[in-house]
mmCIF file with all atom_site columns, C-alpha atoms in Angstrom:
data_model
loop_
_atom_site.group_PDB
_atom_site.id
_atom_site.type_symbol
_atom_site.label_atom_id
_atom_site.label_alt_id
_atom_site.label_comp_id
_atom_site.label_asym_id
_atom_site.label_entity_id
_atom_site.label_seq_id
_atom_site.pdbx_PDB_ins_code
_atom_site.Cartn_x
_atom_site.Cartn_y
_atom_site.Cartn_z
_atom_site.occupancy
_atom_site.B_iso_or_equiv
_atom_site.pdbx_formal_charge
_atom_site.auth_seq_id
_atom_site.auth_comp_id
_atom_site.auth_asym_id
_atom_site.auth_atom_id
_atom_site.pdbx_PDB_model_num
ATOM 1   C CA . GLY A 1 1   ? -14.703 9.150   -6.071  1.00 0.00 ? 19  GLY A CA 1
ATOM 2   C CA . GLU A 1 2   ? -13.187 5.768   -5.550  1.00 0.00 ? 20  GLU A CA 1
ATOM 3   C CA . ASP A 1 3   ? -13.438 4.239   -2.117  1.00 0.00 ? 21  ASP A CA 1
ATOM 4   C CA . VAL A 1 4   ? -12.409 0.966   -0.507  1.00 0.00 ? 22  VAL A CA 1
ATOM 5   C CA . GLU A 1 5   ? -13.952 -0.095  2.783   1.00 0.00 ? 23  GLU A CA 1
ATOM 6   C CA . GLN A 1 6   ? -12.982 -2.733  5.311   1.00 0.00 ? 24  GLN A CA 1
ATOM 7   C CA . SER A 1 7   ? -14.023 -3.600  8.830   1.00 0.00 ? 25  SER A CA 1
ATOM 8   C CA . LEU A 1 8   ? -11.432 -2.527  11.377  1.00 0.00 ? 26  LEU A CA 1
ATOM 9   C CA . PHE A 1 9   ? -11.012 -5.619  13.534  1.00 0.00 ? 27  PHE A CA 1
ATOM 10  C CA . LEU A 1 10  ? -11.312 -9.398  13.375  1.00 0.00 ? 28  LEU A CA 1
ATOM 11  C CA . SER A 1 11  ? -10.499 -11.904 16.070  1.00 0.00 ? 29  SER A CA 1
ATOM 12  C CA . VAL A 1 12  ? -10.267 -15.670 15.485  1.00 0.00 ? 30  VAL A CA 1
ATOM 13  C CA . ARG A 1 13  ? -8.968  -18.704 17.306  1.00 0.00 ? 31  ARG A CA 1
ATOM 14  C CA . GLU A 1 14  ? -5.844  -20.469 16.133  1.00 0.00 ? 32  GLU A CA 1
ATOM 15  C CA . GLY A 1 15  ? -6.700  -23.213 13.665  1.00 0.00 ? 33  GLY A CA 1
ATOM 16  C CA . ASP A 1 16  ? -9.966  -21.601 12.573  1.00 0.00 ? 34  ASP A CA 1
ATOM 17  C CA . SER A 1 17  ? -10.510 -19.927 9.204   1.00 0.00 ? 35  SER A CA 1
ATOM 18  C CA . SER A 1 18  ? -10.420 -16.144 8.937   1.00 0.00 ? 36  SER A CA 1
ATOM 19  C CA . VAL A 1 19  ? -12.441 -14.202 6.399   1.00 0.00 ? 37  VAL A CA 1
ATOM 20  C CA . ILE A 1 20  ? -11.567 -10.570 5.796   1.00 0.00 ? 38  ILE A CA 1
ATOM 21  C CA . ASN A 1 21  ? -13.989 -8.579  3.683   1.00 0.00 ? 39  ASN A CA 1
ATOM 22  C CA . CYS A 1 22  ? -13.627 -5.523  1.481   1.00 0.00 ? 40  CYS A CA 1
ATOM 23  C CA . THR A 1 23  ? -15.964 -3.487  -0.695  1.00 0.00 ? 41  THR A CA 1
ATOM 24  C CA . TYR A 1 24  ? -14.883 -1.137  -3.439  1.00 0.00 ? 42  TYR A CA 1
ATOM 25  C CA . THR A 1 25  ? -16.639 1.375   -5.651  1.00 0.00 ? 43  THR A CA 1
ATOM 26  C CA . ASP A 1 26  ? -14.622 1.622   -8.871  1.00 0.00 ? 44  ASP A CA 1
ATOM 27  C CA . SER A 1 27  ? -16.178 -0.749  -11.367 1.00 0.00 ? 45  SER A CA 1
ATOM 28  C CA . SER A 1 28  ? -13.285 -0.165  -13.774 1.00 0.00 ? 46  SER A CA 1
ATOM 29  C CA . SER A 1 29  ? -10.733 -1.658  -11.381 1.00 0.00 ? 47  SER A CA 1
ATOM 30  C CA . THR A 1 30  ? -8.373  -3.976  -13.174 1.00 0.00 ? 48  THR A CA 1
ATOM 31  C CA . TYR A 1 31  ? -6.613  -5.601  -10.251 1.00 0.00 ? 49  TYR A CA 1
ATOM 32  C CA . LEU A 1 32  ? -7.563  -6.081  -6.611  1.00 0.00 ? 50  LEU A CA 1
ATOM 33  C CA . TYR A 1 33  ? -4.951  -6.787  -4.007  1.00 0.00 ? 51  TYR A CA 1
ATOM 34  C CA . TRP A 1 34  ? -4.427  -8.058  -0.501  1.00 0.00 ? 52  TRP A CA 1
ATOM 35  C CA . TYR A 1 35  ? -1.434  -6.849  1.502   1.00 0.00 ? 53  TYR A CA 1
ATOM 36  C CA . LYS A 1 36  ? -0.226  -7.848  4.974   1.00 0.00 ? 54  LYS A CA 1
ATOM 37  C CA . GLN A 1 37  ? 1.470   -5.455  7.366   1.00 0.00 ? 55  GLN A CA 1
ATOM 38  C CA . GLU A 1 38  ? 3.181   -6.820  10.457  1.00 0.00 ? 56  GLU A CA 1
ATOM 39  C CA . PRO A 1 39  ? 4.036   -4.471  13.347  1.00 0.00 ? 57  PRO A CA 1
ATOM 40  C CA . GLY A 1 40  ? 6.800   -2.025  12.449  1.00 0.00 ? 58  GLY A CA 1
ATOM 41  C CA . ALA A 1 41  ? 7.115   -3.344  8.920   1.00 0.00 ? 59  ALA A CA 1
ATOM 42  C CA . GLY A 1 42  ? 6.177   -2.337  5.402   1.00 0.00 ? 60  GLY A CA 1
ATOM 43  C CA . LEU A 1 43  ? 3.435   -3.896  3.342   1.00 0.00 ? 61  LEU A CA 1
ATOM 44  C CA . GLN A 1 44  ? 3.905   -7.366  1.933   1.00 0.00 ? 62  GLN A CA 1
ATOM 45  C CA . LEU A 1 45  ? 1.941   -8.353  -1.150  1.00 0.00 ? 63  LEU A CA 1
ATOM 46  C CA . LEU A 1 46  ? -0.029  -11.505 -0.323  1.00 0.00 ? 64  LEU A CA 1
ATOM 47  C CA . THR A 1 47  ? -2.023  -12.050 -3.471  1.00 0.00 ? 65  THR A CA 1
ATOM 48  C CA . TYR A 1 48  ? -3.968  -10.272 -6.162  1.00 0.00 ? 66  TYR A CA 1
ATOM 49  C CA . ILE A 1 49  ? -6.796  -11.090 -8.507  1.00 0.00 ? 67  ILE A CA 1
ATOM 50  C CA . PHE A 1 50  ? -7.565  -9.848  -11.969 1.00 0.00 ? 68  PHE A CA 1
ATOM 51  C CA . SER A 1 51  ? -11.044 -8.418  -12.355 1.00 0.00 ? 69  SER A CA 1
ATOM 52  C CA . ASN A 1 52  ? -12.161 -11.083 -14.839 1.00 0.00 ? 70  ASN A CA 1
ATOM 53  C CA . MET A 1 53  ? -11.598 -13.835 -12.250 1.00 0.00 ? 71  MET A CA 1
ATOM 54  C CA . ASP A 1 54  ? -14.000 -15.002 -9.564  1.00 0.00 ? 72  ASP A CA 1
ATOM 55  C CA . MET A 1 55  ? -11.608 -16.887 -7.349  1.00 0.00 ? 73  MET A CA 1
ATOM 56  C CA . LYS A 1 56  ? -7.915  -17.411 -6.786  1.00 0.00 ? 74  LYS A CA 1
ATOM 57  C CA . GLN A 1 57  ? -6.339  -19.899 -4.398  1.00 0.00 ? 75  GLN A CA 1
ATOM 58  C CA . ASP A 1 58  ? -2.757  -19.868 -3.174  1.00 0.00 ? 76  ASP A CA 1
ATOM 59  C CA . GLN A 1 59  ? -1.926  -22.383 -0.438  1.00 0.00 ? 77  GLN A CA 1
ATOM 60  C CA . ARG A 1 60  ? -3.860  -21.264 2.669   1.00 0.00 ? 78  ARG A CA 1
ATOM 61  C CA . LEU A 1 61  ? -5.214  -18.137 0.970   1.00 0.00 ? 79  LEU A CA 1
ATOM 62  C CA . THR A 1 62  ? -8.411  -17.970 -1.061  1.00 0.00 ? 80  THR A CA 1
ATOM 63  C CA . VAL A 1 63  ? -9.588  -14.771 -2.704  1.00 0.00 ? 81  VAL A CA 1
ATOM 64  C CA . LEU A 1 64  ? -13.193 -14.434 -3.820  1.00 0.00 ? 82  LEU A CA 1
ATOM 65  C CA . LEU A 1 65  ? -14.386 -11.618 -6.053  1.00 0.00 ? 83  LEU A CA 1
ATOM 66  C CA . ASN A 1 66  ? -18.035 -10.724 -6.540  1.00 0.00 ? 84  ASN A CA 1
ATOM 67  C CA . LYS A 1 67  ? -17.996 -8.089  -9.253  1.00 0.00 ? 85  LYS A CA 1
ATOM 68  C CA . LYS A 1 68  ? -21.723 -7.505  -9.165  1.00 0.00 ? 86  LYS A CA 1
ATOM 69  C CA . ASP A 1 69  ? -21.627 -6.504  -5.491  1.00 0.00 ? 87  ASP A CA 1
ATOM 70  C CA . LYS A 1 70  ? -18.074 -5.074  -5.732  1.00 0.00 ? 88  LYS A CA 1
ATOM 71  C CA . HIS A 1 71  ? -17.070 -7.321  -2.856  1.00 0.00 ? 89  HIS A CA 1
ATOM 72  C CA . LEU A 1 72  ? -13.682 -8.912  -2.295  1.00 0.00 ? 90  LEU A CA 1
ATOM 73  C CA . SER A 1 73  ? -12.793 -11.359 0.450   1.00 0.00 ? 91  SER A CA 1
ATOM 74  C CA . LEU A 1 74  ? -9.654  -13.051 1.714   1.00 0.00 ? 92  LEU A CA 1
ATOM 75  C CA . ARG A 1 75  ? -9.977  -16.381 3.463   1.00 0.00 ? 93  ARG A CA 1
ATOM 76  C CA . ILE A 1 76  ? -7.049  -17.687 5.485   1.00 0.00 ? 94  ILE A CA 1
ATOM 77  C CA . ALA A 1 77  ? -7.358  -21.381 6.276   1.00 0.00 ? 95  ALA A CA 1
ATOM 78  C CA . ASP A 1 78  ? -5.925  -22.836 9.493   1.00 0.00 ? 96  ASP A CA 1
ATOM 79  C CA . THR A 1 79  ? -5.083  -19.397 10.866  1.00 0.00 ? 97  THR A CA 1
ATOM 80  C CA . GLN A 1 80  ? -1.875  -19.247 12.887  1.00 0.00 ? 98  GLN A CA 1
ATOM 81  C CA . THR A 1 81  ? -0.588  -16.743 15.446  1.00 0.00 ? 99  THR A CA 1
ATOM 82  C CA . GLY A 1 82  ? 1.906   -15.573 12.803  1.00 0.00 ? 100 GLY A CA 1
ATOM 83  C CA . ASP A 1 83  ? -1.038  -14.404 10.723  1.00 0.00 ? 101 ASP A CA 1
ATOM 84  C CA . SER A 1 84  ? -1.784  -11.678 13.270  1.00 0.00 ? 102 SER A CA 1
ATOM 85  C CA . ALA A 1 85  ? -1.291  -8.438  11.347  1.00 0.00 ? 103 ALA A CA 1
ATOM 86  C CA . ILE A 1 86  ? -3.137  -5.677  9.540   1.00 0.00 ? 104 ILE A CA 1
ATOM 87  C CA . TYR A 1 87  ? -4.562  -6.706  6.166   1.00 0.00 ? 105 TYR A CA 1
ATOM 88  C CA . PHE A 1 88  ? -5.156  -4.110  3.468   1.00 0.00 ? 106 PHE A CA 1
ATOM 89  C CA . CYS A 1 89  ? -7.369  -4.443  0.469   1.00 0.00 ? 107 CYS A CA 1
ATOM 90  C CA . ALA A 1 90  ? -6.455  -2.259  -2.530  1.00 0.00 ? 108 ALA A CA 1
ATOM 91  C CA . GLU A 1 91  ? -7.660  -1.626  -6.045  1.00 0.00 ? 109 GLU A CA 1
ATOM 92  C CA . ARG A 1 92  ? -5.912  -0.300  -9.108  1.00 0.00 ? 110 ARG A CA 1
ATOM 93  C CA . ALA A 1 93  ? -8.064  1.547   -11.593 1.00 0.00 ? 111 ALA A CA 1
ATOM 94  C CA . SER A 1 94  ? -7.892  0.399   -15.171 1.00 0.00 ? 112 SER A CA 1
ATOM 95  C CA . GLY A 1 95  ? -5.309  2.209   -17.294 1.00 0.00 ? 113 GLY A CA 1
ATOM 96  C CA . THR A 1 96  ? -3.755  4.034   -14.368 1.00 0.00 ? 114 THR A CA 1
ATOM 97  C CA . TYR A 1 97  ? -1.101  3.570   -11.731 1.00 0.00 ? 115 TYR A CA 1
ATOM 98  C CA . LYS A 1 98  ? -3.377  4.988   -9.091  1.00 0.00 ? 116 LYS A CA 1
ATOM 99  C CA . TYR A 1 99  ? -3.919  2.637   -6.165  1.00 0.00 ? 117 TYR A CA 1
ATOM 100 C CA . ILE A 1 100 ? -6.706  3.059   -3.611  1.00 0.00 ? 118 ILE A CA 1
ATOM 101 C CA . PHE A 1 101 ? -6.235  1.308   -0.282  1.00 0.00 ? 119 PHE A CA 1
ATOM 102 C CA . GLY A 1 102 ? -8.754  0.410   2.373   1.00 0.00 ? 120 GLY A CA 1
ATOM 103 C CA . THR A 1 103 ? -8.285  1.396   6.002   1.00 0.00 ? 121 THR A CA 1
ATOM 104 C CA . GLY A 1 104 ? -6.980  -2.066  6.921   1.00 0.00 ? 122 GLY A CA 1
ATOM 105 C CA . THR A 1 105 ? -8.389  -4.889  9.057   1.00 0.00 ? 123 THR A CA 1
ATOM 106 C CA . ARG A 1 106 ? -6.472  -5.800  12.182  1.00 0.00 ? 124 ARG A CA 1
ATOM 107 C CA . LEU A 1 107 ? -6.527  -9.574  12.561  1.00 0.00 ? 125 LEU A CA 1
ATOM 108 C CA . LYS A 1 108 ? -5.853  -10.963 16.002  1.00 0.00 ? 126 LYS A CA 1
ATOM 109 C CA . VAL A 1 109 ? -5.309  -14.707 16.332  1.00 0.00 ? 127 VAL A CA 1
ATOM 110 C CA . LEU A 1 110 ? -5.970  -16.136 19.776  1.00 0.00 ? 128 LEU A CA 1
ATOM 111 C CA . ALA A 1 111 ? -3.931  -19.149 20.880  1.00 0.00 ? 129 ALA A CA 1
ATOM 112 C CA . GLU B 2 1   ? 18.507  -8.936  -3.140  1.00 0.00 ? 19  GLU B CA 1
ATOM 113 C CA . ALA B 2 2   ? 15.578  -7.141  -4.765  1.00 0.00 ? 20  ALA B CA 1
ATOM 114 C CA . GLN B 2 3   ? 14.469  -4.343  -2.487  1.00 0.00 ? 21  GLN B CA 1
ATOM 115 C CA . VAL B 2 4   ? 13.124  -0.845  -1.966  1.00 0.00 ? 22  VAL B CA 1
ATOM 116 C CA . THR B 2 5   ? 15.136  1.225   0.496   1.00 0.00 ? 23  THR B CA 1
ATOM 117 C CA . GLN B 2 6   ? 14.144  4.429   2.255   1.00 0.00 ? 24  GLN B CA 1
ATOM 118 C CA . ASN B 2 7   ? 16.196  6.872   4.285   1.00 0.00 ? 25  ASN B CA 1
ATOM 119 C CA . PRO B 2 8   ? 15.965  7.965   6.955   1.00 0.00 ? 26  PRO B CA 1
ATOM 120 C CA . ARG B 2 9   ? 13.803  5.416   8.754   1.00 0.00 ? 27  ARG B CA 1
ATOM 121 C CA . TYR B 2 10  ? 12.977  7.865   11.534  1.00 0.00 ? 28  TYR B CA 1
ATOM 122 C CA . LEU B 2 11  ? 13.036  11.643  11.486  1.00 0.00 ? 29  LEU B CA 1
ATOM 123 C CA . ILE B 2 12  ? 11.992  14.306  13.966  1.00 0.00 ? 30  ILE B CA 1
ATOM 124 C CA . THR B 2 13  ? 12.046  17.843  12.638  1.00 0.00 ? 31  THR B CA 1
ATOM 125 C CA . VAL B 2 14  ? 10.517  21.255  13.232  1.00 0.00 ? 32  VAL B CA 1
ATOM 126 C CA . THR B 2 15  ? 7.902   23.171  11.302  1.00 0.00 ? 33  THR B CA 1
ATOM 127 C CA . GLY B 2 16  ? 9.244   24.854  8.181   1.00 0.00 ? 34  GLY B CA 1
ATOM 128 C CA . LYS B 2 17  ? 12.592  23.073  7.929   1.00 0.00 ? 35  LYS B CA 1
ATOM 129 C CA . LYS B 2 18  ? 12.901  21.561  4.459   1.00 0.00 ? 36  LYS B CA 1
ATOM 130 C CA . LEU B 2 19  ? 13.541  17.842  4.330   1.00 0.00 ? 37  LEU B CA 1
ATOM 131 C CA . THR B 2 20  ? 13.955  15.056  1.799   1.00 0.00 ? 38  THR B CA 1
ATOM 132 C CA . VAL B 2 21  ? 13.168  11.390  2.218   1.00 0.00 ? 39  VAL B CA 1
ATOM 133 C CA . THR B 2 22  ? 15.047  9.257   -0.257  1.00 0.00 ? 40  THR B CA 1
ATOM 134 C CA . CYS B 2 23  ? 13.752  6.141   -1.963  1.00 0.00 ? 41  CYS B CA 1
ATOM 135 C CA . SER B 2 24  ? 15.719  3.768   -4.127  1.00 0.00 ? 42  SER B CA 1
ATOM 136 C CA . GLN B 2 25  ? 14.895  0.488   -5.873  1.00 0.00 ? 43  GLN B CA 1
ATOM 137 C CA . ASN B 2 26  ? 17.198  -2.026  -7.522  1.00 0.00 ? 44  ASN B CA 1
ATOM 138 C CA . MET B 2 27  ? 14.618  -3.875  -9.600  1.00 0.00 ? 45  MET B CA 1
ATOM 139 C CA . ASN B 2 28  ? 14.669  -1.603  -12.667 1.00 0.00 ? 46  ASN B CA 1
ATOM 140 C CA . HIS B 2 29  ? 10.977  -0.835  -12.165 1.00 0.00 ? 47  HIS B CA 1
ATOM 141 C CA . GLU B 2 30  ? 9.455   1.983   -14.171 1.00 0.00 ? 48  GLU B CA 1
ATOM 142 C CA . TYR B 2 31  ? 6.697   2.782   -11.720 1.00 0.00 ? 49  TYR B CA 1
ATOM 143 C CA . MET B 2 32  ? 7.301   4.252   -8.251  1.00 0.00 ? 50  MET B CA 1
ATOM 144 C CA . SER B 2 33  ? 4.992   5.791   -5.706  1.00 0.00 ? 51  SER B CA 1
ATOM 145 C CA . TRP B 2 34  ? 4.804   7.491   -2.317  1.00 0.00 ? 52  TRP B CA 1
ATOM 146 C CA . TYR B 2 35  ? 2.135   6.858   0.317   1.00 0.00 ? 53  TYR B CA 1
ATOM 147 C CA . ARG B 2 36  ? 1.376   8.088   3.772   1.00 0.00 ? 54  ARG B CA 1
ATOM 148 C CA . GLN B 2 37  ? -0.238  5.898   6.408   1.00 0.00 ? 55  GLN B CA 1
ATOM 149 C CA . ASP B 2 38  ? -2.340  7.425   9.168   1.00 0.00 ? 56  ASP B CA 1
ATOM 150 C CA . PRO B 2 39  ? -4.430  5.638   11.823  1.00 0.00 ? 57  PRO B CA 1
ATOM 151 C CA . GLY B 2 40  ? -7.949  4.958   10.634  1.00 0.00 ? 58  GLY B CA 1
ATOM 152 C CA . LEU B 2 41  ? -7.192  6.228   7.124   1.00 0.00 ? 59  LEU B CA 1
ATOM 153 C CA . GLY B 2 42  ? -5.163  3.402   5.659   1.00 0.00 ? 60  GLY B CA 1
ATOM 154 C CA . LEU B 2 43  ? -2.650  4.291   2.962   1.00 0.00 ? 61  LEU B CA 1
ATOM 155 C CA . ARG B 2 44  ? -3.155  7.304   0.780   1.00 0.00 ? 62  ARG B CA 1
ATOM 156 C CA . GLN B 2 45  ? -1.169  7.905   -2.373  1.00 0.00 ? 63  GLN B CA 1
ATOM 157 C CA . ILE B 2 46  ? 0.786   11.162  -2.454  1.00 0.00 ? 64  ILE B CA 1
ATOM 158 C CA . TYR B 2 47  ? 2.529   11.080  -5.828  1.00 0.00 ? 65  TYR B CA 1
ATOM 159 C CA . TYR B 2 48  ? 3.462   8.473   -8.365  1.00 0.00 ? 66  TYR B CA 1
ATOM 160 C CA . SER B 2 49  ? 5.829   8.244   -11.294 1.00 0.00 ? 67  SER B CA 1
ATOM 161 C CA . MET B 2 50  ? 5.417   6.175   -14.415 1.00 0.00 ? 68  MET B CA 1
ATOM 162 C CA . ASN B 2 51  ? 8.999   6.672   -15.584 1.00 0.00 ? 69  ASN B CA 1
ATOM 163 C CA . VAL B 2 52  ? 11.918  9.100   -15.547 1.00 0.00 ? 70  VAL B CA 1
ATOM 164 C CA . GLU B 2 53  ? 10.664  12.698  -15.616 1.00 0.00 ? 71  GLU B CA 1
ATOM 165 C CA . VAL B 2 54  ? 7.015   11.538  -15.561 1.00 0.00 ? 72  VAL B CA 1
ATOM 166 C CA . THR B 2 55  ? 5.136   12.141  -12.312 1.00 0.00 ? 73  THR B CA 1
ATOM 167 C CA . ASP B 2 56  ? 1.514   12.659  -11.319 1.00 0.00 ? 74  ASP B CA 1
ATOM 168 C CA . LYS B 2 57  ? -0.479  13.581  -8.251  1.00 0.00 ? 75  LYS B CA 1
ATOM 169 C CA . GLY B 2 58  ? -2.150  10.997  -6.071  1.00 0.00 ? 76  GLY B CA 1
ATOM 170 C CA . ASP B 2 59  ? -4.917  11.702  -3.603  1.00 0.00 ? 77  ASP B CA 1
ATOM 171 C CA . VAL B 2 60  ? -3.011  13.870  -1.112  1.00 0.00 ? 78  VAL B CA 1
ATOM 172 C CA . PRO B 2 61  ? -0.230  15.789  -2.926  1.00 0.00 ? 79  PRO B CA 1
ATOM 173 C CA . GLU B 2 62  ? -0.552  19.102  -1.081  1.00 0.00 ? 80  GLU B CA 1
ATOM 174 C CA . GLY B 2 63  ? 2.641   20.090  0.734   1.00 0.00 ? 81  GLY B CA 1
ATOM 175 C CA . TYR B 2 64  ? 4.814   17.553  -1.088  1.00 0.00 ? 82  TYR B CA 1
ATOM 176 C CA . LYS B 2 65  ? 7.085   17.525  -4.117  1.00 0.00 ? 83  LYS B CA 1
ATOM 177 C CA . VAL B 2 66  ? 8.771   14.685  -5.946  1.00 0.00 ? 84  VAL B CA 1
ATOM 178 C CA . SER B 2 67  ? 11.324  14.282  -8.678  1.00 0.00 ? 85  SER B CA 1
ATOM 179 C CA . ARG B 2 68  ? 12.353  11.377  -10.894 1.00 0.00 ? 86  ARG B CA 1
ATOM 180 C CA . LYS B 2 69  ? 15.664  12.157  -12.524 1.00 0.00 ? 87  LYS B CA 1
ATOM 181 C CA . GLU B 2 70  ? 16.853  8.561   -12.517 1.00 0.00 ? 88  GLU B CA 1
ATOM 182 C CA . LYS B 2 71  ? 14.905  5.347   -12.794 1.00 0.00 ? 89  LYS B CA 1
ATOM 183 C CA . ARG B 2 72  ? 16.065  3.941   -9.467  1.00 0.00 ? 90  ARG B CA 1
ATOM 184 C CA . ASN B 2 73  ? 15.449  7.010   -7.258  1.00 0.00 ? 91  ASN B CA 1
ATOM 185 C CA . PHE B 2 74  ? 12.254  8.805   -6.301  1.00 0.00 ? 92  PHE B CA 1
ATOM 186 C CA . PRO B 2 75  ? 12.800  11.303  -3.451  1.00 0.00 ? 93  PRO B CA 1
ATOM 187 C CA . LEU B 2 76  ? 9.945   12.901  -1.525  1.00 0.00 ? 94  LEU B CA 1
ATOM 188 C CA . ILE B 2 77  ? 10.492  16.558  -0.656  1.00 0.00 ? 95  ILE B CA 1
ATOM 189 C CA . LEU B 2 78  ? 8.722   18.552  2.026   1.00 0.00 ? 96  LEU B CA 1
ATOM 190 C CA . GLU B 2 79  ? 9.628   22.190  1.366   1.00 0.00 ? 97  GLU B CA 1
ATOM 191 C CA . SER B 2 80  ? 7.995   23.529  4.537   1.00 0.00 ? 98  SER B CA 1
ATOM 192 C CA . PRO B 2 81  ? 6.827   20.673  6.751   1.00 0.00 ? 99  PRO B CA 1
ATOM 193 C CA . SER B 2 82  ? 3.879   21.193  9.063   1.00 0.00 ? 100 SER B CA 1
ATOM 194 C CA . PRO B 2 83  ? 2.634   19.120  12.019  1.00 0.00 ? 101 PRO B CA 1
ATOM 195 C CA . ASN B 2 84  ? -0.186  17.632  9.924   1.00 0.00 ? 102 ASN B CA 1
ATOM 196 C CA . GLN B 2 85  ? 2.481   15.923  7.844   1.00 0.00 ? 103 GLN B CA 1
ATOM 197 C CA . THR B 2 86  ? 3.481   13.811  10.835  1.00 0.00 ? 104 THR B CA 1
ATOM 198 C CA . SER B 2 87  ? 2.922   10.323  9.499   1.00 0.00 ? 105 SER B CA 1
ATOM 199 C CA . LEU B 2 88  ? 4.411   7.031   8.389   1.00 0.00 ? 106 LEU B CA 1
ATOM 200 C CA . TYR B 2 89  ? 5.603   7.253   4.784   1.00 0.00 ? 107 TYR B CA 1
ATOM 201 C CA . PHE B 2 90  ? 6.083   4.368   2.377   1.00 0.00 ? 108 PHE B CA 1
ATOM 202 C CA . CYS B 2 91  ? 7.780   4.294   -0.963  1.00 0.00 ? 109 CYS B CA 1
ATOM 203 C CA . ALA B 2 92  ? 6.845   1.568   -3.439  1.00 0.00 ? 110 ALA B CA 1
ATOM 204 C CA . SER B 2 93  ? 8.022   0.378   -6.815  1.00 0.00 ? 111 SER B CA 1
ATOM 205 C CA . SER B 2 94  ? 6.103   -1.703  -9.245  1.00 0.00 ? 112 SER B CA 1
ATOM 206 C CA . THR B 2 95  ? 6.157   -3.937  -12.227 1.00 0.00 ? 113 THR B CA 1
ATOM 207 C CA . PRO B 2 96  ? 2.425   -4.277  -12.670 1.00 0.00 ? 114 PRO B CA 1
ATOM 208 C CA . PRO B 2 97  ? 0.470   -5.935  -11.379 1.00 0.00 ? 115 PRO B CA 1
ATOM 209 C CA . GLU B 2 98  ? 2.817   -6.357  -8.402  1.00 0.00 ? 116 GLU B CA 1
ATOM 210 C CA . GLN B 2 99  ? 3.885   -3.491  -6.155  1.00 0.00 ? 117 GLN B CA 1
ATOM 211 C CA . PHE B 2 100 ? 6.711   -3.754  -3.592  1.00 0.00 ? 118 PHE B CA 1
ATOM 212 C CA . PHE B 2 101 ? 7.002   -1.521  -0.548  1.00 0.00 ? 119 PHE B CA 1
ATOM 213 C CA . GLY B 2 102 ? 9.920   -0.077  1.342   1.00 0.00 ? 120 GLY B CA 1
ATOM 214 C CA . PRO B 2 103 ? 10.229  -0.401  5.134   1.00 0.00 ? 121 PRO B CA 1
ATOM 215 C CA . GLY B 2 104 ? 8.722   3.003   5.885   1.00 0.00 ? 122 GLY B CA 1
ATOM 216 C CA . THR B 2 105 ? 9.893   6.354   7.272   1.00 0.00 ? 123 THR B CA 1
ATOM 217 C CA . ARG B 2 106 ? 8.306   7.622   10.457  1.00 0.00 ? 124 ARG B CA 1
ATOM 218 C CA . LEU B 2 107 ? 8.263   11.429  10.329  1.00 0.00 ? 125 LEU B CA 1
ATOM 219 C CA . THR B 2 108 ? 7.388   13.683  13.257  1.00 0.00 ? 126 THR B CA 1
ATOM 220 C CA . VAL B 2 109 ? 7.026   17.417  12.643  1.00 0.00 ? 127 VAL B CA 1
ATOM 221 C CA . LEU B 2 110 ? 7.009   19.493  15.832  1.00 0.00 ? 128 LEU B CA 1
#
């Protein structure tokens, strides 16, 4: 079945770039998403990319999609302490409303 | 303000006592969904609804029921809760491709 995998932890220094990686299995995925969850809060949609795109940039966020390897990444430029959170990758299968989420990557930004 | 609301935010109950977690959205979205979040497992979809009176199972529907009698409301029902349903629950509503989440309900079943 469908599966989305992420590494569990990432630690970076303030001002550096962060790269959070995700792999997925469903080749029919239409949209791929990145969500941010701060402590005690719900999930906030950060950005998403349509499966026919290779890259999407939105201010400090850059999403790269490698469809051949089924690999998605989120790059956060100039990482700040406020970026410390759990980041979830998710896919939505084509023609459905079924979303598959990864386990989340906990990003810790060191001052 | 556009939002998804859930009630209650926190609930402690005992095994077998029926409970309902309400979810409401004010964005006129057709699609709504319920998830549970458990450590190390990420979010798993319980049920989703494409419109009024149209629902379907997600990945982990066992032990849960839903109903969608009105567009804005999508309650999650646990007829006979068990300790393995202790979790953090999120409701979401969507106008694809975007999906918006509620603040979460932390449920403890003793």
